[in-house]
PDB file of C-alpha atoms in Angstrom:
ATOM      1  CA  UNK I   1       0.000   0.000   0.000  1.00  0.00           C
ATOM      2  CA  UNK I   2       1.466   3.403  -0.896  1.00  0.00           C
ATOM      3  CA  UNK I   3       1.960   6.193   1.616  1.00  0.00           C
ATOM      4  CA  UNK I   4      -0.765   8.413   0.152  1.00  0.00           C
ATOM      5  CA  UNK I   5      -3.502   5.809   0.660  1.00  0.00           C
ATOM      6  CA  UNK I   6      -2.439   4.586   4.090  1.00  0.00           C
ATOM      7  CA  UNK I   7      -5.036   4.935   6.834  1.00  0.00           C
ATOM      8  CA  UNK I   8      -4.004   7.887   9.034  1.00  0.00           C
ATOM      9  CA  UNK I   9      -2.995   7.318  12.644  1.00  0.00           C
ATOM     10  CA  UNK I  10      -5.075   9.255  15.163  1.00  0.00           C
ATOM     11  CA  UNK I  11      -3.450  12.246  16.803  1.00  0.00           C
ATOM     12  CA  UNK I  12      -0.449  12.526  14.442  1.00  0.00           C
ATOM     13  CA  UNK I  13       0.337  15.116  11.830  1.00  0.00           C
ATOM     14  CA  UNK I  14       0.379  14.009   8.241  1.00  0.00           C
ATOM     15  CA  UNK I  15       3.740  13.731   6.514  1.00  0.00           C
ATOM     16  CA  UNK I  16       3.448  13.975   2.722  1.00  0.00           C
ATOM     17  CA  UNK I  17       5.157  11.246   0.749  1.00  0.00           C
ATOM     18  CA  UNK I  18       8.144  12.404  -1.214  1.00  0.00           C
ATOM     19  CA  UNK I  19       8.579  11.865  -4.896  1.00  0.00           C
ATOM     20  CA  UNK I  20       6.205  11.634  -7.864  1.00  0.00           C
ATOM     21  CA  UNK I  21       3.299  10.367  -5.738  1.00  0.00           C
ATOM     22  CA  UNK I  22       2.413  13.961  -4.951  1.00  0.00           C
ATOM     23  CA  UNK I  23       1.516  14.491  -8.610  1.00  0.00           C
ATOM     24  CA  UNK I  24      -1.220  11.827  -8.463  1.00  0.00           C
ATOM     25  CA  UNK I  25      -4.695  13.275  -8.921  1.00  0.00           C
ATOM     26  CA  UNK I  26      -6.629  13.510  -5.650  1.00  0.00           C
ATOM     27  CA  UNK I  27      -9.819  11.466  -5.308  1.00  0.00           C
ATOM     28  CA  UNK I  28     -13.036  12.629  -3.667  1.00  0.00           C
ATOM     29  CA  UNK I  29     -12.317  10.274  -0.775  1.00  0.00           C
ATOM     30  CA  UNK I  30      -8.901  11.916  -0.281  1.00  0.00           C
ATOM     31  CA  UNK I  31     -10.547  15.329  -0.364  1.00  0.00           C
ATOM     32  CA  UNK I  32     -13.261  14.429   2.168  1.00  0.00           C
ATOM     33  CA  UNK I  33     -10.636  13.145   4.619  1.00  0.00           C
ATOM     34  CA  UNK I  34      -8.899  16.514   4.496  1.00  0.00           C
ATOM     35  CA  UNK I  35     -12.227  18.348   4.893  1.00  0.00           C
ATOM     36  CA  UNK I  36     -12.814  16.305   8.076  1.00  0.00           C
ATOM     37  CA  UNK I  37      -9.408  17.404   9.365  1.00  0.00           C
ATOM     38  CA  UNK I  38     -10.223  21.054   8.702  1.00  0.00           C
ATOM     39  CA  UNK I  39     -13.572  20.857  10.539  1.00  0.00           C
ATOM     40  CA  UNK I  40     -11.985  18.935  13.422  1.00  0.00           C
ATOM     41  CA  UNK I  41      -9.313  21.632  13.761  1.00  0.00           C
ATOM     42  CA  UNK I  42     -12.007  24.334  13.922  1.00  0.00           C
ATOM     43  CA  UNK I  43     -13.971  22.352  16.525  1.00  0.00           C
ATOM     44  CA  UNK I  44     -10.818  21.911  18.646  1.00  0.00           C
ATOM     45  CA  UNK I  45      -9.996  25.614  18.469  1.00  0.00           C
ATOM     46  CA  UNK I  46      -6.776  24.957  16.527  1.00  0.00           C
ATOM     47  CA  UNK I  47      -7.978  26.781  13.411  1.00  0.00           C
ATOM     48  CA  UNK I  48      -9.653  30.204  13.755  1.00  0.00           C
ATOM     49  CA  UNK I  49     -13.119  30.427  12.261  1.00  0.00           C
ATOM     50  CA  UNK I  50     -12.099  33.321  10.008  1.00  0.00           C
ATOM     51  CA  UNK I  51      -9.569  31.025   8.312  1.00  0.00           C
ATOM     52  CA  UNK I  52     -12.117  28.288   7.577  1.00  0.00           C
ATOM     53  CA  UNK I  53     -13.282  29.555   4.169  1.00  0.00           C
ATOM     54  CA  UNK I  54      -9.727  29.999   2.943  1.00  0.00           C
ATOM     55  CA  UNK I  55      -8.723  26.491   4.020  1.00  0.00           C
ATOM     56  CA  UNK I  56     -11.772  24.862   2.445  1.00  0.00           C
ATOM     57  CA  UNK I  57     -11.227  26.801  -0.783  1.00  0.00           C
ATOM     58  CA  UNK I  58      -7.673  25.455  -0.978  1.00  0.00           C
ATOM     59  CA  UNK I  59      -8.935  21.917  -0.297  1.00  0.00           C
ATOM     60  CA  UNK I  60     -11.553  22.002  -3.050  1.00  0.00           C
ATOM     61  CA  UNK I  61      -9.229  23.747  -5.506  1.00  0.00           C
ATOM     62  CA  UNK I  62      -6.494  21.126  -5.017  1.00  0.00           C
ATOM     63  CA  UNK I  63      -6.008  18.848  -8.035  1.00  0.00           C
ATOM     64  CA  UNK I  64      -3.160  16.601  -6.880  1.00  0.00           C
ATOM     65  CA  UNK I  65      -2.299  14.847  -3.641  1.00  0.00           C
ATOM     66  CA  UNK I  66       0.607  17.238  -3.144  1.00  0.00           C
ATOM     67  CA  UNK I  67      -1.686  20.265  -3.350  1.00  0.00           C
ATOM     68  CA  UNK I  68      -4.182  18.539  -1.055  1.00  0.00           C
ATOM     69  CA  UNK I  69      -1.508  17.803   1.565  1.00  0.00           C
ATOM     70  CA  UNK I  70      -0.349  21.431   1.377  1.00  0.00           C
ATOM     71  CA  UNK I  71      -3.897  22.642   2.080  1.00  0.00           C
ATOM     72  CA  UNK I  72      -3.871  20.645   5.354  1.00  0.00           C
ATOM     73  CA  UNK I  73      -0.430  21.805   6.445  1.00  0.00           C
ATOM     74  CA  UNK I  74      -0.185  22.138  10.235  1.00  0.00           C
ATOM     75  CA  UNK I  75      -3.495  20.377  10.979  1.00  0.00           C
ATOM     76  CA  UNK I  76      -3.513  17.175  13.077  1.00  0.00           C
ATOM     77  CA  UNK I  77      -5.119  14.055  11.717  1.00  0.00           C
ATOM     78  CA  UNK I  78      -8.476  13.164  13.298  1.00  0.00           C
ATOM     79  CA  UNK I  79      -8.403  11.278  16.574  1.00  0.00           C
ATOM     80  CA  UNK I  80     -10.840   8.560  17.737  1.00  0.00           C
ATOM     81  CA  UNK I  81     -13.721  11.005  18.454  1.00  0.00           C
ATOM     82  CA  UNK I  82     -13.006  13.494  15.651  1.00  0.00           C
ATOM     83  CA  UNK I  83     -14.576  11.524  12.839  1.00  0.00           C
ATOM     84  CA  UNK I  84     -18.148  11.359  14.131  1.00  0.00           C
ATOM     85  CA  UNK I  85     -19.999  11.368  10.791  1.00  0.00           C
ATOM     86  CA  UNK I  86     -19.102   8.254   8.807  1.00  0.00           C
ATOM     87  CA  UNK I  87     -20.081   6.762   5.486  1.00  0.00           C
ATOM     88  CA  UNK I  88     -21.238   3.395   6.855  1.00  0.00           C
ATOM     89  CA  UNK I  89     -24.557   1.555   6.910  1.00  0.00           C
ATOM     90  CA  UNK I  90     -26.580   2.214  10.086  1.00  0.00           C
ATOM     91  CA  UNK I  91     -26.469  -0.510  12.720  1.00  0.00           C
ATOM     92  CA  UNK I  92     -30.221  -0.375  13.433  1.00  0.00           C
ATOM     93  CA  UNK I  93     -33.184   1.954  12.976  1.00  0.00           C
ATOM     94  CA  UNK I  94     -35.540   0.863  15.767  1.00  0.00           C
ATOM     95  CA  UNK I  95     -35.397   0.029  19.468  1.00  0.00           C
ATOM     96  CA  UNK I  96     -38.558  -1.438  20.989  1.00  0.00           C
ATOM     97  CA  UNK I  97     -39.339  -2.059  24.637  1.00  0.00           C
ATOM     98  CA  UNK I  98     -42.785  -3.687  24.853  1.00  0.00           C
ATOM     99  CA  UNK I  99     -43.527  -5.161  28.279  1.00  0.00           C
ATOM    100  CA  UNK I 100     -39.751  -5.311  28.569  1.00  0.00           C
ATOM    101  CA  UNK I 101     -36.632  -3.314  27.881  1.00  0.00           C
ATOM    102  CA  UNK I 102     -34.025  -2.468  25.270  1.00  0.00           C
ATOM    103  CA  UNK I 103     -30.447  -1.230  25.305  1.00  0.00           C
ATOM    104  CA  UNK I 104     -28.341   0.253  22.500  1.00  0.00           C
ATOM    105  CA  UNK I 105     -24.796   1.147  23.427  1.00  0.00           C
ATOM    106  CA  UNK I 106     -21.175   0.698  22.492  1.00  0.00           C
ATOM    107  CA  UNK I 107     -19.808   1.410  19.023  1.00  0.00           C
ATOM    108  CA  UNK I 108     -22.738   1.631  16.609  1.00  0.00           C
ATOM    109  CA  UNK I 109     -23.798   3.770  13.642  1.00  0.00           C
ATOM    110  CA  UNK I 110     -26.936   5.859  14.186  1.00  0.00           C
ATOM    111  CA  UNK I 111     -29.126   6.388  11.087  1.00  0.00           C
ATOM    112  CA  UNK I 112     -30.496   9.829  10.119  1.00  0.00           C
ATOM    113  CA  UNK I 113     -33.877   8.730  11.549  1.00  0.00           C
ATOM    114  CA  UNK I 114     -34.099   6.463  14.589  1.00  0.00           C
ATOM    115  CA  UNK I 115     -37.167   5.406  16.594  1.00  0.00           C
ATOM    116  CA  UNK I 116     -37.136   4.403  20.277  1.00  0.00           C
ATOM    117  CA  UNK I 117     -40.498   3.056  21.494  1.00  0.00           C
ATOM    118  CA  UNK I 118     -41.220   2.102  25.131  1.00  0.00           C
ATOM    119  CA  UNK I 119     -44.634   0.729  26.135  1.00  0.00           C
ATOM    120  CA  UNK I 120     -45.041  -0.715  29.615  1.00  0.00           C
ATOM    121  CA  UNK I 121     -41.294  -1.114  29.521  1.00  0.00           C
ATOM    122  CA  UNK I 122     -38.086   0.856  29.386  1.00  0.00           C
ATOM    123  CA  UNK I 123     -34.876   1.324  27.513  1.00  0.00           C
ATOM    124  CA  UNK I 124     -31.510   3.024  27.340  1.00  0.00           C
ATOM    125  CA  UNK I 125     -30.064   4.585  24.197  1.00  0.00           C
ATOM    126  CA  UNK I 126     -26.365   5.394  24.603  1.00  0.00           C
ATOM    127  CA  UNK I 127     -24.684   7.594  21.979  1.00  0.00           C
ATOM    128  CA  UNK I 128     -21.392   8.173  23.777  1.00  0.00           C
ATOM    129  CA  UNK I 129     -19.427   5.770  21.547  1.00  0.00           C
ATOM    130  CA  UNK I 130     -21.674   6.041  18.500  1.00  0.00           C
ATOM    131  CA  UNK I 131     -20.947   7.432  15.056  1.00  0.00           C
ATOM    132  CA  UNK I 132     -23.565   9.064  12.851  1.00  0.00           C
ATOM    133  CA  UNK I 133     -24.610   8.376   9.257  1.00  0.00           C
ATOM    134  CA  UNK I 134     -25.635  12.024   8.734  1.00  0.00           C
ATOM    135  CA  UNK I 135     -24.715  15.452  10.051  1.00  0.00           C
ATOM    136  CA  UNK I 136     -28.198  15.789  11.584  1.00  0.00           C
ATOM    137  CA  UNK I 137     -29.974  12.917  13.315  1.00  0.00           C
ATOM    138  CA  UNK I 138     -33.600  12.836  14.442  1.00  0.00           C
ATOM    139  CA  UNK I 139     -34.495  10.435  17.254  1.00  0.00           C
ATOM    140  CA  UNK I 140     -38.233   9.861  17.645  1.00  0.00           C
ATOM    141  CA  UNK I 141     -38.821   8.740  21.216  1.00  0.00           C
ATOM    142  CA  UNK I 142     -42.231   7.518  22.379  1.00  0.00           C
ATOM    143  CA  UNK I 143     -42.843   6.407  25.971  1.00  0.00           C
ATOM    144  CA  UNK I 144     -46.323   5.112  26.865  1.00  0.00           C
ATOM    145  CA  UNK I 145     -46.464   4.033  30.504  1.00  0.00           C
ATOM    146  CA  UNK I 146     -42.756   3.433  30.168  1.00  0.00           C
ATOM    147  CA  UNK I 147     -39.438   5.231  30.125  1.00  0.00           C
ATOM    148  CA  UNK I 148     -36.443   5.847  27.889  1.00  0.00           C
ATOM    149  CA  UNK I 149     -33.066   7.271  28.887  1.00  0.00           C
ATOM    150  CA  UNK I 150     -30.910   8.755  26.132  1.00  0.00           C
ATOM    151  CA  UNK I 151     -27.225   9.272  26.963  1.00  0.00           C
ATOM    152  CA  UNK I 152     -25.304  11.774  24.838  1.00  0.00           C
ATOM    153  CA  UNK I 153     -21.608  12.744  24.687  1.00  0.00           C
ATOM    154  CA  UNK I 154     -20.416  16.317  25.169  1.00  0.00           C
ATOM    155  CA  UNK I 155     -19.030  16.660  21.635  1.00  0.00           C
ATOM    156  CA  UNK I 156     -22.376  16.808  19.765  1.00  0.00           C
ATOM    157  CA  UNK I 157     -25.212  19.340  19.645  1.00  0.00           C
ATOM    158  CA  UNK I 158     -28.471  18.176  21.230  1.00  0.00           C
ATOM    159  CA  UNK I 159     -31.953  19.666  20.922  1.00  0.00           C
ATOM    160  CA  UNK I 160     -35.005  18.270  22.729  1.00  0.00           C
ATOM    161  CA  UNK I 161     -38.481  19.062  21.349  1.00  0.00           C
ATOM    162  CA  UNK I 162     -40.716  16.420  22.902  1.00  0.00           C
ATOM    163  CA  UNK I 163     -44.004  16.691  24.771  1.00  0.00           C
ATOM    164  CA  UNK I 164     -44.663  15.303  28.220  1.00  0.00           C
ATOM    165  CA  UNK I 165     -48.365  14.589  28.757  1.00  0.00           C
ATOM    166  CA  UNK I 166     -48.877  13.396  32.320  1.00  0.00           C
ATOM    167  CA  UNK I 167     -45.223  12.533  32.033  1.00  0.00           C
ATOM    168  CA  UNK I 168     -41.735  13.984  31.518  1.00  0.00           C
ATOM    169  CA  UNK I 169     -39.942  14.780  28.281  1.00  0.00           C
ATOM    170  CA  UNK I 170     -36.769  16.749  28.898  1.00  0.00           C
ATOM    171  CA  UNK I 171     -33.048  16.885  29.334  1.00  0.00           C
ATOM    172  CA  UNK I 172     -30.573  17.075  32.176  1.00  0.00           C
ATOM    173  CA  UNK I 173     -27.058  18.227  31.486  1.00  0.00           C
ATOM    174  CA  UNK I 174     -27.317  17.752  27.685  1.00  0.00           C
ATOM    175  CA  UNK I 175     -26.374  21.035  26.032  1.00  0.00           C
ATOM    176  CA  UNK I 176     -25.404  22.406  22.639  1.00  0.00           C
ATOM    177  CA  UNK I 177     -21.688  22.805  21.981  1.00  0.00           C
ATOM    178  CA  UNK I 178     -22.060  25.633  19.467  1.00  0.00           C
ATOM    179  CA  UNK I 179     -18.999  24.403  17.555  1.00  0.00           C
ATOM    180  CA  UNK I 180     -19.025  24.489  13.722  1.00  0.00           C
ATOM    181  CA  UNK I 181     -19.294  21.098  12.023  1.00  0.00           C
ATOM    182  CA  UNK I 182     -20.503  19.296  15.150  1.00  0.00           C
ATOM    183  CA  UNK I 183     -23.098  16.549  14.539  1.00  0.00           C
ATOM    184  CA  UNK I 184     -26.580  17.566  15.670  1.00  0.00           C
ATOM    185  CA  UNK I 185     -29.127  15.289  17.334  1.00  0.00           C
ATOM    186  CA  UNK I 186     -32.777  16.301  17.648  1.00  0.00           C
ATOM    187  CA  UNK I 187     -34.864  14.284  20.108  1.00  0.00           C
ATOM    188  CA  UNK I 188     -38.601  14.593  19.532  1.00  0.00           C
ATOM    189  CA  UNK I 189     -41.708  12.621  20.451  1.00  0.00           C
ATOM    190  CA  UNK I 190     -44.069  12.184  23.366  1.00  0.00           C
ATOM    191  CA  UNK I 191     -44.126  10.769  26.880  1.00  0.00           C
ATOM    192  CA  UNK I 192     -47.609   9.739  28.038  1.00  0.00           C
ATOM    193  CA  UNK I 193     -47.693   8.599  31.664  1.00  0.00           C
ATOM    194  CA  UNK I 194     -44.006   7.944  31.165  1.00  0.00           C
ATOM    195  CA  UNK I 195     -40.649   9.646  30.725  1.00  0.00           C
ATOM    196  CA  UNK I 196     -38.049  10.394  28.074  1.00  0.00           C
ATOM    197  CA  UNK I 197     -34.933  11.919  29.615  1.00  0.00           C
ATOM    198  CA  UNK I 198     -31.815  13.029  27.733  1.00  0.00           C
ATOM    199  CA  UNK I 199     -28.671  13.159  29.871  1.00  0.00           C
ATOM    200  CA  UNK I 200     -25.000  13.806  29.319  1.00  0.00           C
ATOM    201  CA  UNK I 201     -22.560  11.034  30.167  1.00  0.00           C
ATOM    202  CA  UNK I 202     -21.245  12.529  33.395  1.00  0.00           C
ATOM    203  CA  UNK I 203     -24.793  12.945  34.741  1.00  0.00           C
ATOM    204  CA  UNK I 204     -25.635   9.271  34.403  1.00  0.00           C
ATOM    205  CA  UNK I 205     -25.389   7.013  37.485  1.00  0.00           C
TER     206      UNK I 205
END
């Protein structure tokens, strides 16, 4: 495998390969990897927001791998939690707790639309190690005489729009980061004689 196609190591700066390989035309996949690095640098505060447009212009204007590497000069490669939006098939689209419970956690890929349904049961949806198939994700949570807890990490934006009718639909400790390029999760639905609670990781027991 050549140096220009090698999978980057998290947390290290890219070192362009020497020689004629830099004259190879850049692919869209190469370009998107560099775009991810630019957004990650903005989110980490390494790259000022007023330099974002200039960096992205250089990335999209680059024709060869050499020009693409130059456009990312000085930016670290993404670490384990930097690449949150991935081009992979979703792990599942539905979690159902009917007279019982459900649990989704660990490393999984959340689809753009996900439904969590609790009826006379409960469940836990944990996004702290998840990746997302889209920049914006909508989670439809319904709790009828049941409850659902949704755990979110601190590096995504979260908005809660649900309705609690003789129940609770809200959030505790889950807040918006306000950082450009951060994945956004919208939790909407209804809790009828039940509860849907969105919490950040450190607030969970």
